PDB file of C-alpha atoms and ligand atoms in Angstrom:
ATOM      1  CA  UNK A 260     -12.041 139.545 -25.073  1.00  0.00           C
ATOM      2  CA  UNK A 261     -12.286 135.671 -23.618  1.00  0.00           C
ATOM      3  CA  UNK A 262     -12.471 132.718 -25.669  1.00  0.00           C
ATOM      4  CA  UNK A 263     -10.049 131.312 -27.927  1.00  0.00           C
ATOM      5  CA  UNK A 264      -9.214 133.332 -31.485  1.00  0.00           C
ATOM      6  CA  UNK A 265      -6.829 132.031 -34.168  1.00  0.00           C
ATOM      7  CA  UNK A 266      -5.579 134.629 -36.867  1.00  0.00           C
ATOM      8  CA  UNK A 267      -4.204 133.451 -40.333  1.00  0.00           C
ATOM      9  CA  UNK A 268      -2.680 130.430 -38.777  1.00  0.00           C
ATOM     10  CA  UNK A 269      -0.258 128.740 -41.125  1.00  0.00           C
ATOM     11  CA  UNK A 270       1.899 125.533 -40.664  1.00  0.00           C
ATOM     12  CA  UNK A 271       3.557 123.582 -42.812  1.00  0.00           C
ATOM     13  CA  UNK A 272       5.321 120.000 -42.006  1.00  0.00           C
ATOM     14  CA  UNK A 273       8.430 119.246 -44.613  1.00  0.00           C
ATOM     15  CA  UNK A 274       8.053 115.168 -45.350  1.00  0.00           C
ATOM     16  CA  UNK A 275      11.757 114.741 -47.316  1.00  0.00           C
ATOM     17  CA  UNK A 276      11.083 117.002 -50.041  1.00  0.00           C
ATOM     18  CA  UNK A 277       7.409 116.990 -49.986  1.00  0.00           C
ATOM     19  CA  UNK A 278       5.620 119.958 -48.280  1.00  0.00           C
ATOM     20  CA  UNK A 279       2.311 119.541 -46.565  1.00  0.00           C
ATOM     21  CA  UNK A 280       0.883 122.881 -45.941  1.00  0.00           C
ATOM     22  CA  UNK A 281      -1.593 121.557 -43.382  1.00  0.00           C
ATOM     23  CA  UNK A 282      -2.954 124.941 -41.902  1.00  0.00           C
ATOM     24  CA  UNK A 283      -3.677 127.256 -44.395  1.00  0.00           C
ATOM     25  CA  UNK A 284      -4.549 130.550 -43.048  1.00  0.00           C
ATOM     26  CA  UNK A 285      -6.946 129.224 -40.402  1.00  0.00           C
ATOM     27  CA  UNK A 286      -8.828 131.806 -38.872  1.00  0.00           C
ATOM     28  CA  UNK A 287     -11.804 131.386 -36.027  1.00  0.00           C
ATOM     29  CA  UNK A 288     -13.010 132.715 -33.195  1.00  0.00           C
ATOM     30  CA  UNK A 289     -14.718 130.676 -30.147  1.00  0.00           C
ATOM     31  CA  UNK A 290     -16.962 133.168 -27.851  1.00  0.00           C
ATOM     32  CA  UNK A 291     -16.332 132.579 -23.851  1.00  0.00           C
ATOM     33  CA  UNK A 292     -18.707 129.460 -23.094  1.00  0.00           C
ATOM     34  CA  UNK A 293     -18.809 128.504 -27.060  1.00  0.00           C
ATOM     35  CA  UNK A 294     -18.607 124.705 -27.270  1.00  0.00           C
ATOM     36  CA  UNK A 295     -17.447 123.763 -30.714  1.00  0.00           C
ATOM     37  CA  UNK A 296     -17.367 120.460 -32.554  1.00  0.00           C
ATOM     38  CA  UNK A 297     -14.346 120.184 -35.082  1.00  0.00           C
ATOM     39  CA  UNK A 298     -15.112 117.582 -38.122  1.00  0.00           C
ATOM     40  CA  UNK A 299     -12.878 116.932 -40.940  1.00  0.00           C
ATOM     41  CA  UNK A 300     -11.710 113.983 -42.885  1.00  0.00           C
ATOM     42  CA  UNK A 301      -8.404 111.656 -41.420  1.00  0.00           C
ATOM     43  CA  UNK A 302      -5.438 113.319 -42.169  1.00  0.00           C
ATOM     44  CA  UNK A 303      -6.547 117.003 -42.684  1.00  0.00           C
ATOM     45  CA  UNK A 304      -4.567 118.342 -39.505  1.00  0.00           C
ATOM     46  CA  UNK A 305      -7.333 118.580 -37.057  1.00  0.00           C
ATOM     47  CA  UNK A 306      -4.714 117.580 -34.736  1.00  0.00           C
ATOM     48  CA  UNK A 307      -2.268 120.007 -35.461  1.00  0.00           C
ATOM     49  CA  UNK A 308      -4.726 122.270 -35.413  1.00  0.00           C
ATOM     50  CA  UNK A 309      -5.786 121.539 -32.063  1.00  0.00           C
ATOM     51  CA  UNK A 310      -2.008 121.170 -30.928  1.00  0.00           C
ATOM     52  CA  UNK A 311      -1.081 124.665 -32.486  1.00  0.00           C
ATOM     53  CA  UNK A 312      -4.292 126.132 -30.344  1.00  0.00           C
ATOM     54  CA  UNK A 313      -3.190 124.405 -27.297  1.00  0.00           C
ATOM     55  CA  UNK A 314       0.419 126.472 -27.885  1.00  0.00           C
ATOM     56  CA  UNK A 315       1.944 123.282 -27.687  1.00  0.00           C
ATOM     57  CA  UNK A 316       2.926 123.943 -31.340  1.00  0.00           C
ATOM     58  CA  UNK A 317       4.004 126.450 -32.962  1.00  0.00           C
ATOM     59  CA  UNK A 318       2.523 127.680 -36.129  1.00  0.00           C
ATOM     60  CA  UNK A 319       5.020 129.047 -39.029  1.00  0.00           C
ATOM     61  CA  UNK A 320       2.855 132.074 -38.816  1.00  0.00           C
ATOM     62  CA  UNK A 321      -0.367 134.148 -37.443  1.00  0.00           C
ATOM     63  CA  UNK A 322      -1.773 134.506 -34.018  1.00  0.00           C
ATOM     64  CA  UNK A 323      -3.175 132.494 -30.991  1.00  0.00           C
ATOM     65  CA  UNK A 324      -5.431 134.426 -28.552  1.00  0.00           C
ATOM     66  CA  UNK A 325      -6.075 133.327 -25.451  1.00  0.00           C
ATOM     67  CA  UNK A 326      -8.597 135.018 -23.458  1.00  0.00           C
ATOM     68  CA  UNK A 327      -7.055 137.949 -25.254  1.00  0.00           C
ATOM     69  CA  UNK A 328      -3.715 137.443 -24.882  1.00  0.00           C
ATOM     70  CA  UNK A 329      -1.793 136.677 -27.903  1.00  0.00           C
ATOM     71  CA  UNK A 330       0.908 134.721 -28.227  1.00  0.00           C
ATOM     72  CA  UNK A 331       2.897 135.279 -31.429  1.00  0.00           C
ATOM     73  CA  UNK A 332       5.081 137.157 -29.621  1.00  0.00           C
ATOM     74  CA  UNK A 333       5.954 135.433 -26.450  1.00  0.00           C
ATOM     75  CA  UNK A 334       8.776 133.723 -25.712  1.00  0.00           C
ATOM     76  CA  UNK A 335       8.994 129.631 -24.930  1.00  0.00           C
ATOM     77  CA  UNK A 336       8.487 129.938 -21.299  1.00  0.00           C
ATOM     78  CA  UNK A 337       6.009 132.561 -21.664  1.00  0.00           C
ATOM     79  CA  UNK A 338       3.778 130.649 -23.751  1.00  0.00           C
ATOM     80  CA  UNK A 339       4.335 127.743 -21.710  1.00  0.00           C
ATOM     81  CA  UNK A 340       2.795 129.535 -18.484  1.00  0.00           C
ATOM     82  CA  UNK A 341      -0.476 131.064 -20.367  1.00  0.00           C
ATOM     83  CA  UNK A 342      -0.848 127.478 -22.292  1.00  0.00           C
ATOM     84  CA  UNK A 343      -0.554 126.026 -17.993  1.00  0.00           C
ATOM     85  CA  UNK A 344      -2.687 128.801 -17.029  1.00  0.00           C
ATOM     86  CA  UNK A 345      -5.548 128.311 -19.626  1.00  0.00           C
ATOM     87  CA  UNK A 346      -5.446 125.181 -21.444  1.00  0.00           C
ATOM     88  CA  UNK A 347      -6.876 121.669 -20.594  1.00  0.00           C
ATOM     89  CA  UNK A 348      -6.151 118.800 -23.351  1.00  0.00           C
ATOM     90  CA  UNK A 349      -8.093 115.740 -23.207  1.00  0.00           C
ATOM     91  CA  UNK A 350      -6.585 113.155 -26.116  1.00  0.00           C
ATOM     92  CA  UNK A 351      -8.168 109.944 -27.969  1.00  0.00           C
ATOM     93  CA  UNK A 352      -6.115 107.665 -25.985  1.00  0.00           C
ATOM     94  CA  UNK A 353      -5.676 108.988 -21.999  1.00  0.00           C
ATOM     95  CA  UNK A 354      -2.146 108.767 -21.150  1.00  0.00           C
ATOM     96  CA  UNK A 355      -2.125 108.748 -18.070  1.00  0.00           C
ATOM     97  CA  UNK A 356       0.779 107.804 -16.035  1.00  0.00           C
ATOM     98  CA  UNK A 357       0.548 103.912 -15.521  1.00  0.00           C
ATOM     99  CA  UNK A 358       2.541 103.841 -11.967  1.00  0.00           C
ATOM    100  CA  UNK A 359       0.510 106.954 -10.364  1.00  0.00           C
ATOM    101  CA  UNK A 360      -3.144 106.244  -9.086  1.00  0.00           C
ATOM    102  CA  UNK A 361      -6.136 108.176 -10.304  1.00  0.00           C
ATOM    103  CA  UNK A 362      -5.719 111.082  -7.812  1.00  0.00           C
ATOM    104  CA  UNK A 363      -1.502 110.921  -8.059  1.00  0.00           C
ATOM    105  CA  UNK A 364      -2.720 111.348 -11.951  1.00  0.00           C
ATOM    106  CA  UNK A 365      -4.546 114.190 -11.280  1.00  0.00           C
ATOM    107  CA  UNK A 366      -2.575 116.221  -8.746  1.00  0.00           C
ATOM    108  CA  UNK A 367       0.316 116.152 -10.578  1.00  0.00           C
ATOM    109  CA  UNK A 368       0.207 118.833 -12.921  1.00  0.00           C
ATOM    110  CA  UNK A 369      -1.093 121.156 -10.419  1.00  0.00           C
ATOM    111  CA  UNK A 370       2.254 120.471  -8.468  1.00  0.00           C
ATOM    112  CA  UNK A 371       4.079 121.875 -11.199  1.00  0.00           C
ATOM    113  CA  UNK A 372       1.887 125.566 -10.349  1.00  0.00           C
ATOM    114  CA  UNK A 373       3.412 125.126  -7.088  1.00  0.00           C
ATOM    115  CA  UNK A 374       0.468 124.607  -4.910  1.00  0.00           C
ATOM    116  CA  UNK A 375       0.307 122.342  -1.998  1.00  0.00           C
ATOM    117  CA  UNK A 376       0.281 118.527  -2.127  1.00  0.00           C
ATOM    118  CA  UNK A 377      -2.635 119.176   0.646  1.00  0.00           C
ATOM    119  CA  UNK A 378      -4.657 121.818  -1.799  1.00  0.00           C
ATOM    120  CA  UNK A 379      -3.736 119.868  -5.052  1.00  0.00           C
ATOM    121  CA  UNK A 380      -5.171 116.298  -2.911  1.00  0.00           C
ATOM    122  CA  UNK A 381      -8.541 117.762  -1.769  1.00  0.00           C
ATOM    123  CA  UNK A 382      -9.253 119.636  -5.604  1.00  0.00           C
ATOM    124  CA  UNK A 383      -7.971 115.877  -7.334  1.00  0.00           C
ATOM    125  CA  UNK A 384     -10.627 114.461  -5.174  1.00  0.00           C
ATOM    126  CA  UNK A 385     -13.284 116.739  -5.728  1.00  0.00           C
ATOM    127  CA  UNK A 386     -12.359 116.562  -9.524  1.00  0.00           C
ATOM    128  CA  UNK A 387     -12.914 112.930  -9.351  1.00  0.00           C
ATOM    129  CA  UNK A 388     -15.672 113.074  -7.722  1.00  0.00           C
ATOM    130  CA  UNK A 389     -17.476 115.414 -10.533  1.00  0.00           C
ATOM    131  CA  UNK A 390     -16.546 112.742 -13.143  1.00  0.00           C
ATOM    132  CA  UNK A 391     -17.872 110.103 -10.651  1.00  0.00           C
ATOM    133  CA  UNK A 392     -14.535 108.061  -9.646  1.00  0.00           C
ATOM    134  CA  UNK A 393     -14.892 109.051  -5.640  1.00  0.00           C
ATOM    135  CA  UNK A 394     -14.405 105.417  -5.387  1.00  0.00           C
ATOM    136  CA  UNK A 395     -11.505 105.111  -7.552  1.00  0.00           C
ATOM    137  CA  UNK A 396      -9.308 107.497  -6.173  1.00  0.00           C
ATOM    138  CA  UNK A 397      -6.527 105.244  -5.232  1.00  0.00           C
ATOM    139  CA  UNK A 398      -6.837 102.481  -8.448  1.00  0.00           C
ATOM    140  CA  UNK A 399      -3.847 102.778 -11.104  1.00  0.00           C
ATOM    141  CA  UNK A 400      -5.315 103.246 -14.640  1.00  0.00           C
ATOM    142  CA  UNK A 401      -4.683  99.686 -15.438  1.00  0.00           C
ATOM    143  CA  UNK A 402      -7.239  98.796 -13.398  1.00  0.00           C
ATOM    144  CA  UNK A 403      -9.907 100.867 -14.589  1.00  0.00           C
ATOM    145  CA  UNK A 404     -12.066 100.567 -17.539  1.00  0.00           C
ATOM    146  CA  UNK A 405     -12.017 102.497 -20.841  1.00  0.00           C
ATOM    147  CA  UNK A 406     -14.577 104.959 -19.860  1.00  0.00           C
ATOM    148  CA  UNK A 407     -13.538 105.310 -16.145  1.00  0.00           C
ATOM    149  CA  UNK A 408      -9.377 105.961 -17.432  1.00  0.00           C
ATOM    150  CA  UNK A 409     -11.371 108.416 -19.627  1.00  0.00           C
ATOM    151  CA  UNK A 410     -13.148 110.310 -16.790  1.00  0.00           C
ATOM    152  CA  UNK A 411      -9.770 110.747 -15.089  1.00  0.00           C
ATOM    153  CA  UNK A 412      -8.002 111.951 -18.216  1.00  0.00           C
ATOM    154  CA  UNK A 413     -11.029 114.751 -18.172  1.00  0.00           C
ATOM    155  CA  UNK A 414     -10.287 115.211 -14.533  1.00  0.00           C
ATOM    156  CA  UNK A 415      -6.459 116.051 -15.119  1.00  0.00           C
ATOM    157  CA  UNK A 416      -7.245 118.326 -17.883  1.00  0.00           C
ATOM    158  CA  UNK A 417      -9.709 120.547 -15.575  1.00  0.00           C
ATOM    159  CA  UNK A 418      -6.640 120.616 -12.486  1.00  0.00           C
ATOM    160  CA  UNK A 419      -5.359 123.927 -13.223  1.00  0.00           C
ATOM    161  CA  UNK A 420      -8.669 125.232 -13.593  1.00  0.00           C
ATOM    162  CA  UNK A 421      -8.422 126.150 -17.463  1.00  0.00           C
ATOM    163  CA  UNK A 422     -10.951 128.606 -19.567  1.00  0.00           C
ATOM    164  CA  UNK A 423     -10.216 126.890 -22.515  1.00  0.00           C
ATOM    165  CA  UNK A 424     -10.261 122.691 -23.015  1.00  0.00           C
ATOM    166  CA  UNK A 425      -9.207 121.159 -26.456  1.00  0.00           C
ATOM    167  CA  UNK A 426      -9.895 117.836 -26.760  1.00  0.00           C
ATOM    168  CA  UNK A 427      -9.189 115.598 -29.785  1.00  0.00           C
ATOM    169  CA  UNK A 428     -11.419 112.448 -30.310  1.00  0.00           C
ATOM    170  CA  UNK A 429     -11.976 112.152 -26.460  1.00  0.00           C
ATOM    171  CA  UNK A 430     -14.259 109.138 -26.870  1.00  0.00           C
ATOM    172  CA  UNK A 431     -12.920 107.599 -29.950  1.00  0.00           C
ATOM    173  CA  UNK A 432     -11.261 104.798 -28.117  1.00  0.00           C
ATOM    174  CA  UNK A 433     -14.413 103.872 -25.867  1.00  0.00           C
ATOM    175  CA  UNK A 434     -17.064 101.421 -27.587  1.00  0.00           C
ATOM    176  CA  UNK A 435     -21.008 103.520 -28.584  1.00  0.00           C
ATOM    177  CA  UNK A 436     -22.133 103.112 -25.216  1.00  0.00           C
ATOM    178  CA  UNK A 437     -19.261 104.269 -22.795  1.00  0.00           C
ATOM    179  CA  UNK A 438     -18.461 106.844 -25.590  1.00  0.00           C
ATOM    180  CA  UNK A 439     -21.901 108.732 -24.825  1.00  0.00           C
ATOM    181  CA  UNK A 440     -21.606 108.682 -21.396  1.00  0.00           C
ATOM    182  CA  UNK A 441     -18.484 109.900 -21.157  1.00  0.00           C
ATOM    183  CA  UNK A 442     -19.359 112.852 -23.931  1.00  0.00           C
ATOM    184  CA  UNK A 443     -22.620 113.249 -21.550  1.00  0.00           C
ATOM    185  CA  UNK A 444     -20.337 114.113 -18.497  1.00  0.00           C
ATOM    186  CA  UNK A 445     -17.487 116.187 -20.440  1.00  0.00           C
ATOM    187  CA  UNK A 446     -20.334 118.103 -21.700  1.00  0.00           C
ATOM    188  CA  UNK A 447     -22.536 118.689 -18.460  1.00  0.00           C
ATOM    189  CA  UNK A 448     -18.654 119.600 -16.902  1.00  0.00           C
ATOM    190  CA  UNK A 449     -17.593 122.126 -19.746  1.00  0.00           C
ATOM    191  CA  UNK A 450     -21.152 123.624 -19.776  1.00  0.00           C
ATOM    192  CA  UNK A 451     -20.977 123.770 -15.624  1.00  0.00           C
ATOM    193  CA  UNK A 452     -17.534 125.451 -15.814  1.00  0.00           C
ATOM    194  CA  UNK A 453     -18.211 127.766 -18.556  1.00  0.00           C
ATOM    195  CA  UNK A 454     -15.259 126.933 -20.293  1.00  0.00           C
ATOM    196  CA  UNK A 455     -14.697 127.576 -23.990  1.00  0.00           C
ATOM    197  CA  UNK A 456     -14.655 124.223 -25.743  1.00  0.00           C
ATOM    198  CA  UNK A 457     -13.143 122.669 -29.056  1.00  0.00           C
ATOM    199  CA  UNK A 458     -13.993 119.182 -29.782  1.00  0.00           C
ATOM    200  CA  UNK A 459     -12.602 117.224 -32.509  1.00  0.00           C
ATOM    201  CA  UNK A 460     -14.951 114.091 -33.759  1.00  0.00           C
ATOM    202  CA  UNK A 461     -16.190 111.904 -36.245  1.00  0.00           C
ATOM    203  CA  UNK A 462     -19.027 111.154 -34.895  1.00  0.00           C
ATOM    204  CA  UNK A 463     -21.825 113.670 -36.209  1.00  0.00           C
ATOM    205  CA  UNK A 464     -24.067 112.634 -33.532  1.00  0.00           C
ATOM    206  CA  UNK A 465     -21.976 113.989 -31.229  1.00  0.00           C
ATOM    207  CA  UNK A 466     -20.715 117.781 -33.301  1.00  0.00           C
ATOM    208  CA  UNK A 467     -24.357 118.200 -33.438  1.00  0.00           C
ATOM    209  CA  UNK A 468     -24.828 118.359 -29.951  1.00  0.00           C
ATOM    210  CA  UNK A 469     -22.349 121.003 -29.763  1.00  0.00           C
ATOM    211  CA  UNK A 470     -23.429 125.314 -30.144  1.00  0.00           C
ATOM    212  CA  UNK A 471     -21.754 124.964 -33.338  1.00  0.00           C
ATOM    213  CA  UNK A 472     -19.527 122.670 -36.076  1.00  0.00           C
ATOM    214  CA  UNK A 473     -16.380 123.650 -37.428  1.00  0.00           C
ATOM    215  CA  UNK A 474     -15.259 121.640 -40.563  1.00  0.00           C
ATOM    216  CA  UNK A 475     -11.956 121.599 -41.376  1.00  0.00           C
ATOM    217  CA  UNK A 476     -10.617 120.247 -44.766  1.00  0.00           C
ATOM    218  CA  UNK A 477      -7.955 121.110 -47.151  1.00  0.00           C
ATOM    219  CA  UNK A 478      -5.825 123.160 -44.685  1.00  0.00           C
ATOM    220  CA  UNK A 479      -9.138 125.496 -44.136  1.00  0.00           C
ATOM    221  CA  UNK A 480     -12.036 126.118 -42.411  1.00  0.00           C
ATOM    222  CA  UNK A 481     -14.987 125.499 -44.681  1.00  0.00           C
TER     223      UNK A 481
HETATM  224  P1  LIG B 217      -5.790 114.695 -38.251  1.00  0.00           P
HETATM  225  O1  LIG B 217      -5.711 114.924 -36.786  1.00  0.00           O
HETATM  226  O2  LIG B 217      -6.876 115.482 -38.926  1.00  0.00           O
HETATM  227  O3  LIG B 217      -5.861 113.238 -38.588  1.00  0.00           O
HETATM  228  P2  LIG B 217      -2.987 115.518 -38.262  1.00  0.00           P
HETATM  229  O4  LIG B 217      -2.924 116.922 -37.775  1.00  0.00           O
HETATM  230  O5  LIG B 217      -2.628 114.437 -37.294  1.00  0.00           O
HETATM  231  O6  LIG B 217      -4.432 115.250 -38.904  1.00  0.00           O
HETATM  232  O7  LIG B 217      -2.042 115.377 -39.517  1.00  0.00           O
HETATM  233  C1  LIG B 217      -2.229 116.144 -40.698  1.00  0.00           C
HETATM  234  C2  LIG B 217      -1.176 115.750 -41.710  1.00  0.00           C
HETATM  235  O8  LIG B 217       0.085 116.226 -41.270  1.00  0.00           O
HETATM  236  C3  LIG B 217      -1.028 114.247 -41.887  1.00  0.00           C
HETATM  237  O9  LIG B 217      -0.775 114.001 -43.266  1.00  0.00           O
HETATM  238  C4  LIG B 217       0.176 113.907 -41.048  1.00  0.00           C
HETATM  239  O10 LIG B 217       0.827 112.774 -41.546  1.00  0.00           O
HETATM  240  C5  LIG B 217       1.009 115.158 -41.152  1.00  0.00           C
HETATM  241  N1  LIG B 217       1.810 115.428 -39.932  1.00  0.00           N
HETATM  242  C6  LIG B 217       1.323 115.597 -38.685  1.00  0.00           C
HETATM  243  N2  LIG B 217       2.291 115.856 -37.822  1.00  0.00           N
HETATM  244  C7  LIG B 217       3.455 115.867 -38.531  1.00  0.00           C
HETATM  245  C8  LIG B 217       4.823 116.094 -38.194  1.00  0.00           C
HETATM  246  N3  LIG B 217       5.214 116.365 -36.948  1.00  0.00           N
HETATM  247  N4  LIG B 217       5.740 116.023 -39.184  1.00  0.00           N
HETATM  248  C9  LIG B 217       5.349 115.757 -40.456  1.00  0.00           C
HETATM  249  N5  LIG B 217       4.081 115.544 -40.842  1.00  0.00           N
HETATM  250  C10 LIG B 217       3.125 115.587 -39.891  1.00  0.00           C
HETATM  251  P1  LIG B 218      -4.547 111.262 -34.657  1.00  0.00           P
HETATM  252  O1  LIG B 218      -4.994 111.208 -36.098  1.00  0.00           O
HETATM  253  O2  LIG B 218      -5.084 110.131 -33.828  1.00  0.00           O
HETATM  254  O3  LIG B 218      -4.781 112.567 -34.038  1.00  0.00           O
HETATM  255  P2  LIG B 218      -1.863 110.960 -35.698  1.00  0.00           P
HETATM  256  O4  LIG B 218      -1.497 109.528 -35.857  1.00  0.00           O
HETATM  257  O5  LIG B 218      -2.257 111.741 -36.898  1.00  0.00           O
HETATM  258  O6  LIG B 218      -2.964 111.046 -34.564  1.00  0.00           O
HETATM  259  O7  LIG B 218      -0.655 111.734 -35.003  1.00  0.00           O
HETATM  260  C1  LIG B 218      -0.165 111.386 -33.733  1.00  0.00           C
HETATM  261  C2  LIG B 218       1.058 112.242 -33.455  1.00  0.00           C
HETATM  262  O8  LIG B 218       2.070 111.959 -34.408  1.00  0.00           O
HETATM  263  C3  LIG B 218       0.783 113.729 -33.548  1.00  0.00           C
HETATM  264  O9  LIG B 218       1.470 114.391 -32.507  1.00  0.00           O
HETATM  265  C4  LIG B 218       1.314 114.150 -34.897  1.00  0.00           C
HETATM  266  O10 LIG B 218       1.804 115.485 -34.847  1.00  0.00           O
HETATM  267  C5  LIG B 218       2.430 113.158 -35.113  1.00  0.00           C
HETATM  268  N1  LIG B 218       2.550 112.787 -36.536  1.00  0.00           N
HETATM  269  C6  LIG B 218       1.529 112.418 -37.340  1.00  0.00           C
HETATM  270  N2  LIG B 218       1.977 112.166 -38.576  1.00  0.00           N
HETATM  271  C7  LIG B 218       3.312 112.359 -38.550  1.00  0.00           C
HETATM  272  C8  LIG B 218       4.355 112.245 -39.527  1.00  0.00           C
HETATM  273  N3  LIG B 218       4.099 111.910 -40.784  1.00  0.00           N
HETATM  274  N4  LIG B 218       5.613 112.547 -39.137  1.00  0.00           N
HETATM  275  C9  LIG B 218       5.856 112.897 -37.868  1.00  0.00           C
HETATM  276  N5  LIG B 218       4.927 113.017 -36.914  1.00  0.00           N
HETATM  277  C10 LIG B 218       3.673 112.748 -37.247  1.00  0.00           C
END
């Protein structure tokens, strides 16, 4: 029972005394491995949606599963360890920490699991060195490129070993070019892994390269 499942999601965001019901009993399942492209017009809640997958909001009502577990009923802090445990985000825009270097980017969340600064060094390295950057280890992002601040981004979301990476518009920032090679590598790395994938785009080209396409419109899956 891997993979990611969500069941009758609902969420509504109150704008003054407007009400946006922006999830509308969203209910999908992603198999263990399943890479899936999520399309949908600007505005329809793909975000949230992705957010409210990646526990880091919480819907109004239905269930998250995570490799089986389901969160609906855990507390704050529980839900905060299984999204630490099994979640990877990688966002349109990288934010990364401007002061910290590429590696200090990328073992910092694993020092919040309490591993060693030695163990979290040598698995930052060998991160960056799957996305390519072995020679950028010690550069601050503002001195890498687009796609290279990119590639680390995708580093720090694989540095708790996740099952399950969300990413929203990962290349939408990059021009054509830099934007294919850096969906080339996130793919090859998510395929490599085995990790359960959803990947919102606009870019067709890209959802079709995925196992499968999600649209999303209207608060629902269609
Ligand atoms: P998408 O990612 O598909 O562009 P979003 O999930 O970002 O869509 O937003 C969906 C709708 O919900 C938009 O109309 C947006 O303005 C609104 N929205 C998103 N987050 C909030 C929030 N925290 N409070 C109020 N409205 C929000
Ligand atoms: P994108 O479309 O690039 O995913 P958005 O601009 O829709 O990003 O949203 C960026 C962040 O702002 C999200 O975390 C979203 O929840 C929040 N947000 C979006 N619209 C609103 C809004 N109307 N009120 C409050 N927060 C919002």
């Amino acid at each position: 029972e891997k993979g990611l499942s969500l069941a009758k999601v609902n969420k509504t965001y109150h704008q003054g005394a407007k009400e946006l019901h922006v999830l509308n009993d969203v209910s999908f399942n992603l198999v263990p491995g399943e890479i899936v492209a999520l399309v949908g017009p600007s505005g329809a809640g793909k975000s949230t949606l992705l957010h409210s997958a990646g526990l880091l909001e919480k819907p109004d009502s239905g269930d998250i599963l995570v490799n089986g577990i389901s969160s609906a009923s855990l507390n704050d802090k529980h839900r905060t360890a299984l999204r630490r445990d099994t979640i990877g985000f990688v966002y349109q825009y990288h934010h990364l920490l401007p002061e910290f270097s590429a590696v200090e980017n990328v073992i910092l969340p694993q020092m919040i699991t309490g591993l060693s600064q030695k163990k979290a060094h040598k698995r930052a390295s060998e991160l960056l060195d799957m996305v390519g950057l072995s020679e950028r280890l010690a550069h601050r992002p503002g001195e890498l490129s687009g796609g290279e601040q990119q590639r680390v981004a995708i580093a720090r979301a694989l540095a708790n070993a996740p099952t399950v990476l969300l990413a929203d518009e990962p290349t939408g920032n990059l021009d054509p070019e830099t934007a294919n090679r850096v969906f080339d590598l996130l793919l090859k790395l998510v395929r490599s892994v085995g990790l359960t994938a959803l990947i919102a785009t606009h870019n067709h080209e890209l959802a079709n390269r995925m196992d499968r396409v999600l649209h999303f419109e209207g608060g629902k899956i269609c």
